[in-house]
PDB file of C-alpha atoms in Angstrom:
ATOM      1  CA  MET A   1       0.000   0.000   0.000  1.00 56.00           C
ATOM      2  CA  THR A   2       1.297   3.457  -0.824  1.00 62.00           C
ATOM      3  CA  HIS A   3       0.756   6.984   0.341  1.00 60.00           C
ATOM      4  CA  SER A   4       1.780  10.222  -1.374  1.00 56.00           C
ATOM      5  CA  GLU A   5       1.763  13.831  -0.262  1.00 50.00           C
ATOM      6  CA  ASP A   6       2.045  17.061  -2.204  1.00 42.00           C
ATOM      7  CA  THR A   7       4.996  18.388  -0.247  1.00 33.00           C
ATOM      8  CA  CYS A   8       8.386  16.917   0.553  1.00 31.00           C
ATOM      9  CA  LEU A   9       9.647  17.771   4.021  1.00 30.00           C
ATOM     10  CA  PHE A  10      13.037  16.200   3.469  1.00 31.00           C
ATOM     11  CA  ASP A  11      14.979  17.396   0.456  1.00 30.00           C
ATOM     12  CA  LEU A  12      18.603  17.385   1.609  1.00 31.00           C
ATOM     13  CA  ILE A  13      21.099  14.607   2.266  1.00 33.00           C
ATOM     14  CA  PRO A  14      23.608  14.222   5.115  1.00 40.00           C
ATOM     15  CA  GLN A  15      26.564  16.573   4.686  1.00 42.00           C
ATOM     16  CA  SER A  16      29.026  13.751   4.009  1.00 42.00           C
ATOM     17  CA  ILE A  17      26.993  12.574   1.023  1.00 40.00           C
ATOM     18  CA  GLU A  18      26.232  16.101  -0.188  1.00 45.00           C
ATOM     19  CA  ASN A  19      29.917  17.018  -0.122  1.00 48.00           C
ATOM     20  CA  SER A  20      30.817  13.930  -2.130  1.00 46.00           C
ATOM     21  CA  ILE A  21      28.368  14.902  -4.868  1.00 44.00           C
ATOM     22  CA  GLU A  22      29.431  18.550  -4.864  1.00 44.00           C
ATOM     23  CA  ASN A  23      33.071  17.493  -5.151  1.00 49.00           C
ATOM     24  CA  ASN A  24      32.208  15.496  -8.281  1.00 47.00           C
ATOM     25  CA  ASP A  25      32.806  12.174  -6.570  1.00 52.00           C
ATOM     26  CA  ILE A  26      30.737  10.611  -9.334  1.00 51.00           C
ATOM     27  CA  ASN A  27      33.558  11.379 -11.757  1.00 52.00           C
ATOM     28  CA  GLN A  28      36.311   9.690  -9.749  1.00 49.00           C
ATOM     29  CA  ASP A  29      38.347   7.082 -11.594  1.00 46.00           C
ATOM     30  CA  GLU A  30      37.494   4.528  -8.941  1.00 47.00           C
ATOM     31  CA  GLU A  31      37.523   0.893  -9.991  1.00 46.00           C
ATOM     32  CA  PRO A  32      33.893   0.061 -10.880  1.00 47.00           C
ATOM     33  CA  ILE A  33      32.151  -2.833  -9.200  1.00 45.00           C
ATOM     34  CA  THR A  34      32.592  -6.017 -11.188  1.00 45.00           C
ATOM     35  CA  ASP A  35      30.175  -8.888 -11.615  1.00 48.00           C
ATOM     36  CA  PHE A  36      27.234  -6.778 -10.474  1.00 47.00           C
ATOM     37  CA  SER A  37      24.941  -7.463 -13.393  1.00 47.00           C
ATOM     38  CA  VAL A  38      23.353 -10.556 -11.905  1.00 47.00           C
ATOM     39  CA  THR A  39      19.671 -10.977 -12.695  1.00 49.00           C
ATOM     40  CA  ASP A  40      19.111 -14.180 -10.754  1.00 56.00           C
ATOM     41  CA  ILE A  41      17.482 -13.158  -7.465  1.00 60.00           C
ATOM     42  CA  SER A  42      18.869 -16.309  -5.818  1.00 58.00           C
ATOM     43  CA  LYS A  43      22.376 -14.799  -6.038  1.00 62.00           C
ATOM     44  CA  ASP A  44      22.895 -11.825  -3.761  1.00 71.00           C
ATOM     45  CA  ILE A  45      26.122 -10.281  -5.002  1.00 80.00           C
ATOM     46  CA  ILE A  46      26.350  -7.383  -2.563  1.00 86.00           C
ATOM     47  CA  ARG A  47      26.489  -9.720   0.443  1.00 87.00           C
ATOM     48  CA  LYS A  48      29.476 -11.464  -1.142  1.00 85.00           C
ATOM     49  CA  GLN A  49      31.383  -8.523  -2.597  1.00 88.00           C
ATOM     50  CA  MET A  50      30.448  -5.487  -0.478  1.00 92.00           C
ATOM     51  CA  PRO A  51      30.140  -6.341   3.241  1.00 93.00           C
ATOM     52  CA  ASP A  52      30.608  -2.689   4.246  1.00 95.00           C
ATOM     53  CA  ILE A  53      27.535  -1.750   2.214  1.00 95.00           C
ATOM     54  CA  VAL A  54      25.513  -4.614   3.694  1.00 95.00           C
ATOM     55  CA  ASP A  55      26.540  -3.329   7.124  1.00 96.00           C
ATOM     56  CA  LEU A  56      24.931  -0.018   6.161  1.00 97.00           C
ATOM     57  CA  LEU A  57      21.766  -1.754   5.000  1.00 97.00           C
ATOM     58  CA  LEU A  58      21.499  -3.597   8.341  1.00 98.00           C
ATOM     59  CA  ILE A  59      21.597  -0.483  10.535  1.00 98.00           C
ATOM     60  CA  ASP A  60      18.557   0.462  12.604  1.00 98.00           C
ATOM     61  CA  ARG A  61      18.656   4.248  12.724  1.00 98.00           C
ATOM     62  CA  THR A  62      16.185   4.568  15.608  1.00 98.00           C
ATOM     63  CA  THR A  63      18.086   2.475  18.135  1.00 97.00           C
ATOM     64  CA  SER A  64      21.614   3.358  17.017  1.00 97.00           C
ATOM     65  CA  THR A  65      23.600   6.104  18.733  1.00 93.00           C
ATOM     66  CA  PRO A  66      26.817   7.902  17.769  1.00 91.00           C
ATOM     67  CA  LYS A  67      28.670   5.605  20.170  1.00 94.00           C
ATOM     68  CA  GLN A  68      26.899   2.333  19.416  1.00 96.00           C
ATOM     69  CA  LYS A  69      25.526   0.993  16.149  1.00 97.00           C
ATOM     70  CA  ARG A  70      22.557  -1.352  16.379  1.00 98.00           C
ATOM     71  CA  ASN A  71      21.027  -3.382  13.591  1.00 98.00           C
ATOM     72  CA  ILE A  72      17.489  -4.220  12.635  1.00 98.00           C
ATOM     73  CA  ILE A  73      16.122  -7.302  14.420  1.00 98.00           C
ATOM     74  CA  TRP A  74      14.716 -10.516  12.987  1.00 98.00           C
ATOM     75  CA  ALA A  75      11.245  -9.821  14.495  1.00 97.00           C
ATOM     76  CA  THR A  76      10.192 -13.348  13.531  1.00 93.00           C
ATOM     77  CA  GLU A  77      10.813 -16.837  14.910  1.00 92.00           C
ATOM     78  CA  SER A  78      11.204 -18.264  11.397  1.00 90.00           C
ATOM     79  CA  TYR A  79      14.960 -18.723  11.848  1.00 94.00           C
ATOM     80  CA  ILE A  80      15.236 -19.826  15.485  1.00 96.00           C
ATOM     81  CA  GLN A  81      16.250 -23.338  14.434  1.00 95.00           C
ATOM     82  CA  HIS A  82      19.638 -21.900  13.430  1.00 96.00           C
ATOM     83  CA  GLY A  83      20.452 -20.853  16.987  1.00 97.00           C
ATOM     84  CA  LYS A  84      19.825 -18.238  19.671  1.00 97.00           C
ATOM     85  CA  ASN A  85      21.309 -15.457  17.543  1.00 97.00           C
ATOM     86  CA  TYR A  86      18.318 -15.888  15.223  1.00 98.00           C
ATOM     87  CA  ALA A  87      15.707 -15.219  17.930  1.00 98.00           C
ATOM     88  CA  ALA A  88      13.027 -12.677  17.094  1.00 97.00           C
ATOM     89  CA  THR A  89      14.544  -9.926  19.249  1.00 97.00           C
ATOM     90  CA  SER A  90      18.145 -10.565  18.127  1.00 98.00           C
ATOM     91  CA  GLN A  91      19.914  -8.232  15.730  1.00 98.00           C
ATOM     92  CA  ILE A  92      20.636  -9.385  12.196  1.00 98.00           C
ATOM     93  CA  LYS A  93      24.426  -9.482  11.976  1.00 97.00           C
ATOM     94  CA  LEU A  94      26.480  -9.772   8.805  1.00 95.00           C
ATOM     95  CA  ASP A  95      28.087 -13.084   9.767  1.00 95.00           C
ATOM     96  CA  LEU A  96      24.642 -14.630  10.272  1.00 97.00           C
ATOM     97  CA  ILE A  97      23.645 -14.128   6.630  1.00 94.00           C
ATOM     98  CA  THR A  98      26.902 -14.560   4.703  1.00 91.00           C
ATOM     99  CA  GLY A  99      29.361 -17.339   3.911  1.00 89.00           C
ATOM    100  CA  ASP A 100      27.769 -20.747   4.227  1.00 89.00           C
ATOM    101  CA  ARG A 101      24.591 -18.998   5.523  1.00 90.00           C
ATOM    102  CA  GLU A 102      24.130 -16.663   2.565  1.00 86.00           C
ATOM    103  CA  GLN A 103      20.924 -18.434   1.523  1.00 87.00           C
ATOM    104  CA  ILE A 104      19.191 -18.002   4.889  1.00 91.00           C
ATOM    105  CA  ILE A 105      17.433 -14.797   3.796  1.00 91.00           C
ATOM    106  CA  ILE A 106      15.898 -15.236   0.352  1.00 89.00           C
ATOM    107  CA  PRO A 107      12.976 -13.565  -1.470  1.00 87.00           C
ATOM    108  CA  ARG A 108       9.505 -14.900  -0.768  1.00 72.00           C
ATOM    109  CA  ALA A 109       9.219 -16.272  -4.307  1.00 71.00           C
ATOM    110  CA  LEU A 110      12.101 -18.673  -3.574  1.00 71.00           C
ATOM    111  CA  LYS A 111      10.746 -19.909  -0.251  1.00 54.00           C
ATOM    112  CA  SER A 112       8.932 -23.226  -0.095  1.00 49.00           C
ATOM    113  CA  GLN A 113       5.161 -23.219  -0.257  1.00 50.00           C
ATOM    114  CA  GLN A 114       5.057 -24.495   3.318  1.00 48.00           C
ATOM    115  CA  ILE A 115       7.106 -21.570   4.628  1.00 54.00           C
ATOM    116  CA  GLN A 116       5.076 -19.095   2.574  1.00 48.00           C
ATOM    117  CA  GLN A 117       1.860 -20.457   4.057  1.00 53.00           C
ATOM    118  CA  GLN A 118       3.269 -20.362   7.592  1.00 58.00           C
ATOM    119  CA  ARG A 119       4.263 -16.724   7.228  1.00 50.00           C
ATOM    120  CA  THR A 120       0.895 -15.855   5.706  1.00 51.00           C
ATOM    121  CA  ARG A 121      -0.872 -17.369   8.710  1.00 53.00           C
ATOM    122  CA  SER A 122       1.432 -15.888  11.361  1.00 55.00           C
ATOM    123  CA  LYS A 123       2.124 -12.431   9.890  1.00 55.00           C
ATOM    124  CA  ALA A 124      -0.503 -12.052   7.134  1.00 53.00           C
ATOM    125  CA  GLU A 125       2.421 -11.930   4.689  1.00 52.00           C
ATOM    126  CA  VAL A 126       1.250 -12.156   1.096  1.00 63.00           C
ATOM    127  CA  PHE A 127       2.677 -11.195  -2.283  1.00 77.00           C
ATOM    128  CA  THR A 128       1.056  -8.530  -4.429  1.00 87.00           C
ATOM    129  CA  PRO A 129       0.953  -9.321  -8.172  1.00 90.00           C
ATOM    130  CA  THR A 130       2.745  -6.774 -10.322  1.00 94.00           C
ATOM    131  CA  TRP A 131      -0.417  -5.920 -12.255  1.00 95.00           C
ATOM    132  CA  ILE A 132      -2.124  -4.858  -9.019  1.00 96.00           C
ATOM    133  CA  VAL A 133       0.891  -2.779  -7.990  1.00 96.00           C
ATOM    134  CA  LYS A 134       0.731  -1.069 -11.374  1.00 97.00           C
ATOM    135  CA  LYS A 135      -2.985  -0.295 -11.146  1.00 97.00           C
ATOM    136  CA  GLN A 136      -2.728   1.168  -7.665  1.00 97.00           C
ATOM    137  CA  ASN A 137       0.393   3.203  -8.368  1.00 98.00           C
ATOM    138  CA  ASP A 138      -1.160   4.381 -11.637  1.00 98.00           C
ATOM    139  CA  VAL A 139      -4.130   5.831  -9.751  1.00 97.00           C
ATOM    140  CA  ILE A 140      -1.887   7.896  -7.471  1.00 96.00           C
ATOM    141  CA  ASP A 141       0.585   8.784 -10.211  1.00 97.00           C
ATOM    142  CA  SER A 142      -2.139  10.089 -12.510  1.00 97.00           C
ATOM    143  CA  ASN A 143      -2.465  13.161 -10.276  1.00 97.00           C
ATOM    144  CA  TYR A 144       1.145  14.170 -10.836  1.00 97.00           C
ATOM    145  CA  LEU A 145       1.911  13.513 -14.501  1.00 90.00           C
ATOM    146  CA  ASP A 146       2.023  17.257 -15.232  1.00 95.00           C
ATOM    147  CA  ASP A 147       4.660  17.903 -12.571  1.00 97.00           C
ATOM    148  CA  ASP A 148       7.988  19.260 -13.723  1.00 98.00           C
ATOM    149  CA  LEU A 149      10.871  16.878 -13.051  1.00 98.00           C
ATOM    150  CA  ALA A 150      12.137  18.510  -9.851  1.00 97.00           C
ATOM    151  CA  THR A 151       8.656  18.502  -8.295  1.00 97.00           C
ATOM    152  CA  TYR A 152       7.966  14.952  -9.391  1.00 98.00           C
ATOM    153  CA  VAL A 153      11.127  13.349  -8.029  1.00 97.00           C
ATOM    154  CA  LYS A 154      10.866  15.210  -4.715  1.00 96.00           C
ATOM    155  CA  ARG A 155       7.267  14.174  -4.139  1.00 95.00           C
ATOM    156  CA  LYS A 156       7.049  12.183  -0.933  1.00 93.00           C
ATOM    157  CA  TRP A 157       5.728   8.613  -1.184  1.00 96.00           C
ATOM    158  CA  LEU A 158       5.409   5.981   1.529  1.00 96.00           C
ATOM    159  CA  GLU A 159       4.852   2.248   1.111  1.00 97.00           C
ATOM    160  CA  LEU A 160       3.087   0.807   4.160  1.00 95.00           C
ATOM    161  CA  THR A 161       4.153  -2.633   5.422  1.00 94.00           C
ATOM    162  CA  CYS A 162       6.412  -2.822   2.400  1.00 95.00           C
ATOM    163  CA  GLY A 163       7.659  -6.419   2.551  1.00 93.00           C
ATOM    164  CA  GLU A 164      10.240  -6.629  -0.246  1.00 95.00           C
ATOM    165  CA  ALA A 165       9.093  -3.178  -1.468  1.00 96.00           C
ATOM    166  CA  PRO A 166       7.335  -3.952  -4.778  1.00 96.00           C
ATOM    167  CA  TYR A 167       5.405  -0.662  -4.655  1.00 97.00           C
ATOM    168  CA  MET A 168       8.725   1.163  -4.423  1.00 98.00           C
ATOM    169  CA  VAL A 169      10.770  -0.897  -6.884  1.00 98.00           C
ATOM    170  CA  SER A 170       9.342  -3.787  -8.903  1.00 96.00           C
ATOM    171  CA  ARG A 171      12.632  -5.522  -9.740  1.00 94.00           C
ATOM    172  CA  TYR A 172      11.079  -8.963  -9.974  1.00 93.00           C
ATOM    173  CA  ASP A 173       7.677 -10.570 -10.071  1.00 91.00           C
ATOM    174  CA  MET A 174       6.681 -11.355  -6.496  1.00 87.00           C
ATOM    175  CA  GLU A 175       5.017 -14.612  -7.486  1.00 85.00           C
ATOM    176  CA  THR A 176       7.559 -16.103  -9.890  1.00 86.00           C
ATOM    177  CA  GLY A 177      10.773 -14.294  -8.978  1.00 87.00           C
ATOM    178  CA  GLU A 178      11.421 -13.442 -12.634  1.00 90.00           C
ATOM    179  CA  ILE A 179      13.299 -10.193 -13.236  1.00 91.00           C
ATOM    180  CA  ILE A 180      11.137  -7.469 -14.819  1.00 94.00           C
ATOM    181  CA  ASN A 181      12.540  -5.449 -17.704  1.00 94.00           C
ATOM    182  CA  LEU A 182      13.427  -1.885 -16.756  1.00 95.00           C
ATOM    183  CA  VAL A 183      10.804  -0.311 -19.035  1.00 96.00           C
ATOM    184  CA  ASP A 184       8.085  -2.464 -17.465  1.00 97.00           C
ATOM    185  CA  ARG A 185       8.818  -1.694 -13.826  1.00 97.00           C
ATOM    186  CA  VAL A 186       6.035   0.119 -12.021  1.00 98.00           C
ATOM    187  CA  GLY A 187       7.250   1.034  -8.529  1.00 98.00           C
ATOM    188  CA  PHE A 188       7.085   4.676  -7.530  1.00 98.00           C
ATOM    189  CA  VAL A 189      10.874   4.888  -7.277  1.00 98.00           C
ATOM    190  CA  ASP A 190      11.053   3.225 -10.701  1.00 98.00           C
ATOM    191  CA  ARG A 191       8.808   5.941 -12.108  1.00 98.00           C
ATOM    192  CA  LYS A 192      11.005   8.687 -10.702  1.00 98.00           C
ATOM    193  CA  LEU A 193      14.184   7.096 -12.056  1.00 98.00           C
ATOM    194  CA  GLN A 194      12.590   6.475 -15.460  1.00 98.00           C
ATOM    195  CA  ARG A 195      11.849  10.186 -15.805  1.00 98.00           C
ATOM    196  CA  ILE A 196      15.337  11.133 -14.628  1.00 98.00           C
ATOM    197  CA  ASN A 197      16.935   8.801 -17.178  1.00 98.00           C
ATOM    198  CA  ALA A 198      14.748  10.216 -19.934  1.00 98.00           C
ATOM    199  CA  GLU A 199      15.255  13.909 -19.119  1.00 98.00           C
ATOM    200  CA  ILE A 200      18.756  14.314 -17.643  1.00 98.00           C
ATOM    201  CA  ASP A 201      21.996  13.879 -19.610  1.00 98.00           C
ATOM    202  CA  ASP A 202      24.483  15.523 -17.255  1.00 98.00           C
ATOM    203  CA  LYS A 203      25.964  12.976 -14.847  1.00 97.00           C
ATOM    204  CA  THR A 204      26.287  15.327 -11.867  1.00 97.00           C
ATOM    205  CA  GLU A 205      22.728  16.589 -12.240  1.00 98.00           C
ATOM    206  CA  TRP A 206      21.546  13.001 -12.744  1.00 98.00           C
ATOM    207  CA  GLN A 207      23.044  11.943  -9.410  1.00 98.00           C
ATOM    208  CA  LEU A 208      21.532  14.917  -7.601  1.00 97.00           C
ATOM    209  CA  ARG A 209      18.063  14.193  -8.973  1.00 98.00           C
ATOM    210  CA  VAL A 210      18.420  10.504  -8.063  1.00 98.00           C
ATOM    211  CA  LYS A 211      19.351  11.587  -4.553  1.00 97.00           C
ATOM    212  CA  ASP A 212      16.136  13.628  -4.427  1.00 96.00           C
ATOM    213  CA  ALA A 213      14.168  10.609  -5.603  1.00 97.00           C
ATOM    214  CA  TYR A 214      15.562   8.280  -2.962  1.00 98.00           C
ATOM    215  CA  GLN A 215      15.352  10.592   0.001  1.00 94.00           C
ATOM    216  CA  SER A 216      11.700  11.409  -0.764  1.00 95.00           C
ATOM    217  CA  SER A 217      10.716   7.719  -0.991  1.00 96.00           C
ATOM    218  CA  TYR A 218       9.892   5.745   2.153  1.00 95.00           C
ATOM    219  CA  GLY A 219       8.783   2.339   3.320  1.00 97.00           C
ATOM    220  CA  PHE A 220       8.467   0.445   6.584  1.00 98.00           C
ATOM    221  CA  GLU A 221       8.275  -3.240   7.434  1.00 97.00           C
ATOM    222  CA  TRP A 222       7.937  -5.411  10.562  1.00 97.00           C
ATOM    223  CA  SER A 223      10.047  -8.462   9.620  1.00 96.00           C
ATOM    224  CA  GLY A 224      13.789  -7.902   9.490  1.00 97.00           C
ATOM    225  CA  ASP A 225      14.439 -10.365   6.675  1.00 95.00           C
ATOM    226  CA  SER A 226      11.905  -8.724   4.367  1.00 95.00           C
ATOM    227  CA  LEU A 227      13.225  -5.297   5.330  1.00 97.00           C
ATOM    228  CA  LEU A 228      16.770  -6.251   4.332  1.00 97.00           C
ATOM    229  CA  LEU A 229      15.493  -7.579   0.999  1.00 95.00           C
ATOM    230  CA  ALA A 230      13.606  -4.321   0.434  1.00 97.00           C
ATOM    231  CA  ARG A 231      16.724  -2.286   1.111  1.00 97.00           C
ATOM    232  CA  GLU A 232      18.780  -4.499  -1.193  1.00 96.00           C
ATOM    233  CA  ASN A 233      16.168  -4.197  -3.929  1.00 96.00           C
ATOM    234  CA  LEU A 234      16.357  -0.420  -3.751  1.00 97.00           C
ATOM    235  CA  LEU A 235      20.135  -0.512  -4.038  1.00 96.00           C
ATOM    236  CA  TYR A 236      20.074  -2.949  -6.958  1.00 95.00           C
ATOM    237  CA  THR A 237      17.502  -0.713  -8.624  1.00 96.00           C
ATOM    238  CA  TYR A 238      19.832   2.267  -8.383  1.00 97.00           C
ATOM    239  CA  ARG A 239      22.505   0.188 -10.074  1.00 95.00           C
ATOM    240  CA  ASP A 240      20.095  -0.936 -12.810  1.00 95.00           C
ATOM    241  CA  TYR A 241      19.135   2.601 -13.836  1.00 97.00           C
ATOM    242  CA  TYR A 242      22.723   3.828 -13.557  1.00 97.00           C
ATOM    243  CA  VAL A 243      23.914   1.135 -15.975  1.00 95.00           C
ATOM    244  CA  ALA A 244      20.979   1.758 -18.326  1.00 96.00           C
ATOM    245  CA  LYS A 245      21.923   5.444 -18.483  1.00 97.00           C
ATOM    246  CA  TRP A 246      25.724   5.426 -18.394  1.00 97.00           C
ATOM    247  CA  PHE A 247      26.618   1.911 -19.657  1.00 95.00           C
ATOM    248  CA  LYS A 248      28.938   1.201 -16.735  1.00 94.00           C
ATOM    249  CA  ASN A 249      28.603   0.170 -13.120  1.00 93.00           C
ATOM    250  CA  PRO A 250      28.407   2.820 -10.383  1.00 95.00           C
ATOM    251  CA  THR A 251      31.459   3.152  -8.180  1.00 95.00           C
ATOM    252  CA  HIS A 252      31.591   1.669  -4.717  1.00 94.00           C
ATOM    253  CA  SER A 253      31.462   5.200  -3.294  1.00 96.00           C
ATOM    254  CA  LEU A 254      28.205   5.999  -5.085  1.00 97.00           C
ATOM    255  CA  LEU A 255      26.619   2.756  -3.917  1.00 96.00           C
ATOM    256  CA  LYS A 256      27.521   3.612  -0.311  1.00 97.00           C
ATOM    257  CA  GLN A 257      25.926   7.046  -0.649  1.00 97.00           C
ATOM    258  CA  VAL A 258      22.656   5.560  -1.861  1.00 98.00           C
ATOM    259  CA  ALA A 259      22.770   2.744   0.732  1.00 98.00           C
ATOM    260  CA  GLU A 260      23.028   5.337   3.492  1.00 97.00           C
ATOM    261  CA  ILE A 261      19.897   7.127   2.302  1.00 97.00           C
ATOM    262  CA  ILE A 262      18.057   3.806   2.021  1.00 98.00           C
ATOM    263  CA  SER A 263      19.025   2.843   5.584  1.00 98.00           C
ATOM    264  CA  TYR A 264      17.238   5.953   6.856  1.00 98.00           C
ATOM    265  CA  ASN A 265      14.189   5.890   4.596  1.00 97.00           C
ATOM    266  CA  VAL A 266      13.257   2.199   4.618  1.00 98.00           C
ATOM    267  CA  PHE A 267      12.926   1.269   8.251  1.00 98.00           C
ATOM    268  CA  GLN A 268      11.626  -1.285  10.734  1.00 98.00           C
ATOM    269  CA  MET A 269       8.374  -0.438  12.477  1.00 98.00           C
ATOM    270  CA  ASP A 270       5.192  -1.800  13.998  1.00 97.00           C
ATOM    271  CA  GLY A 271       2.762   0.136  11.818  1.00 95.00           C
ATOM    272  CA  LEU A 272      -0.025   0.079  14.407  1.00 94.00           C
ATOM    273  CA  GLN A 273       1.965   1.564  17.272  1.00 95.00           C
ATOM    274  CA  TYR A 274       4.801   3.365  15.439  1.00 96.00           C
ATOM    275  CA  ILE A 275       7.376   1.540  17.549  1.00 97.00           C
ATOM    276  CA  ILE A 276      10.234  -0.884  16.939  1.00 98.00           C
ATOM    277  CA  PRO A 277       8.628  -4.354  16.699  1.00 97.00           C
ATOM    278  CA  LEU A 278       8.601  -6.289  19.980  1.00 96.00           C
ATOM    279  CA  SER A 279      10.037  -3.330  21.913  1.00 95.00           C
ATOM    280  CA  GLY A 280       6.920  -2.952  24.072  1.00 86.00           C
ATOM    281  CA  LYS A 281       6.875  -5.070  27.220  1.00 74.00           C
ATOM    282  CA  GLN A 282       3.798  -6.731  28.680  1.00 62.00           C
ATOM    283  CA  GLU A 283       3.819  -7.702  32.329  1.00 60.00           C
ATOM    284  CA  LYS A 284       1.164  -9.285  34.494  1.00 56.00           C
ATOM    285  CA  THR A 285       0.415  -7.796  37.900  1.00 56.00           C
ATOM    286  CA  ILE A 286      -2.003  -8.857  40.618  1.00 51.00           C
ATOM    287  CA  LYS A 287      -4.694  -6.360  41.522  1.00 55.00           C
ATOM    288  CA  ASN A 288      -6.540  -7.053  44.771  1.00 51.00           C
ATOM    289  CA  GLN A 289     -10.272  -6.392  44.862  1.00 52.00           C
ATOM    290  CA  LEU A 290     -12.777  -6.826  47.673  1.00 48.00           C
ATOM    291  CA  ALA A 291     -15.679  -9.086  46.774  1.00 48.00           C
ATOM    292  CA  PHE A 292     -19.010  -9.677  48.539  1.00 47.00           C
ATOM    293  CA  PHE A 293     -18.883 -10.771  52.192  1.00 49.00           C
ATOM    294  CA  ASP A 294     -15.403  -9.202  52.526  1.00 51.00           C
ATOM    295  CA  ASP A 295     -13.781 -12.196  50.824  1.00 52.00           C
ATOM    296  CA  GLU A 296     -10.705 -11.135  48.902  1.00 51.00           C
ATOM    297  CA  SER A 297     -10.483 -12.057  45.257  1.00 52.00           C
ATOM    298  CA  THR A 298      -7.693 -11.348  42.826  1.00 52.00           C
ATOM    299  CA  GLU A 299      -7.656 -10.375  39.195  1.00 58.00           C
ATOM    300  CA  ASN A 300      -4.801 -10.541  36.692  1.00 61.00           C
ATOM    301  CA  GLN A 301      -4.156  -7.265  34.959  1.00 62.00           C
ATOM    302  CA  ALA A 302      -1.811  -6.862  31.992  1.00 62.00           C
ATOM    303  CA  ILE A 303       0.381  -3.774  32.044  1.00 61.00           C
ATOM    304  CA  VAL A 304       1.892  -2.866  28.679  1.00 60.00           C
ATOM    305  CA  GLU A 305       4.940  -0.625  28.603  1.00 69.00           C
ATOM    306  CA  SER A 306       5.339   1.692  25.650  1.00 82.00           C
ATOM    307  CA  GLY A 307       7.849   0.526  23.074  1.00 94.00           C
ATOM    308  CA  LYS A 308      10.674   2.380  21.351  1.00 96.00           C
ATOM    309  CA  ARG A 309       9.122   5.065  19.137  1.00 96.00           C
ATOM    310  CA  VAL A 310      10.509   4.999  15.621  1.00 98.00           C
ATOM    311  CA  LYS A 311      12.494   7.961  14.374  1.00 96.00           C
ATOM    312  CA  ILE A 312      13.271   8.980  10.810  1.00 96.00           C
ATOM    313  CA  MET A 313      15.684  11.492   9.358  1.00 90.00           C
ATOM    314  CA  ASN A 314      14.459  15.006   8.708  1.00 84.00           C
ATOM    315  CA  TRP A 315      16.699  15.692   5.727  1.00 82.00           C
ATOM    316  CA  GLU A 316      16.068  19.418   5.961  1.00 78.00           C
ATOM    317  CA  THR A 317      17.354  19.793   9.520  1.00 86.00           C
ATOM    318  CA  LYS A 318      19.588  16.692   9.394  1.00 89.00           C
ATOM    319  CA  GLU A 319      18.044  15.544  12.670  1.00 90.00           C
ATOM    320  CA  MET A 320      16.123  12.424  13.625  1.00 94.00           C
ATOM    321  CA  GLU A 321      12.462  13.027  14.431  1.00 95.00           C
ATOM    322  CA  PHE A 322       9.591  10.768  15.471  1.00 96.00           C
ATOM    323  CA  PHE A 323       7.807   9.122  12.559  1.00 95.00           C
ATOM    324  CA  ASP A 324       4.318   9.727  13.955  1.00 90.00           C
ATOM    325  CA  GLU A 325       5.011  13.448  14.241  1.00 86.00           C
ATOM    326  CA  GLU A 326       6.391  13.829  10.718  1.00 72.00           C
ATOM    327  CA  PHE A 327       3.715  11.742   8.979  1.00 70.00           C
ATOM    328  CA  GLU A 328       0.619  12.908  10.877  1.00 64.00           C
TER     329      GLU A 328
END
């Protein structure tokens, strides 16, 4: 499900990224990433070749501090058979999903039917066919087709409970796992990047407009595995449009810049309470009550502590602010 607003509250990037673009970092003669043209969704190249970028994609920006980095959590018991580090409240660490465990987190389309059904029953997780994504995004997009490019790419969109983020970027068919041709992709980030590729021929301006597109596009998800896949899909999508436009791979530095934006804008959240999943605590207390004839009776009462409220980056002030205050 998507949501779009007329105004974009966040139209700047962190100073480190902004400086890199202003200093023409996109023109550096850095060795381009090799073997990054994979189209098979069963092969996740960035986890093998770019662990520092995966580390960025694993960060939870709400719970991290300048002194301590924390990652998104699993938020599901689907992986507990692999050990205690895979418990629902445990952080997803790089060494838990790489090496001989690189196939632990895979797209829904590659999971067995049994696992798909289990997750549908436990978390109401379902795939949305691409044709439905297109119809729904078309309805919203039809209001903005007359926008000039700058207005269009800065328009703020949000995908609710995004899963693997098909409403943002439709890299592959959610049912079959087949890669979708670039011209046929229908996500709202796809639409922004398609216009940028069609209208911009200067590489520096192209990168700046792509930055606008990414930092004005949002999504949230409960399950940590799906969230990581969503973030990876957004990064792969950046690479796809870069190659389509410039006929070469983006540099490692550019990929890190985009990954940082993604780590802020696609985040983990309980969409009903606007908190980090499983961060609220429920405790049972005994409340004494006097009954008839002065006999004491007791009643169990559940006390629920508020969870950790999710924060997102205000790109204008470069400060983290509560999600429920920014998206009221």
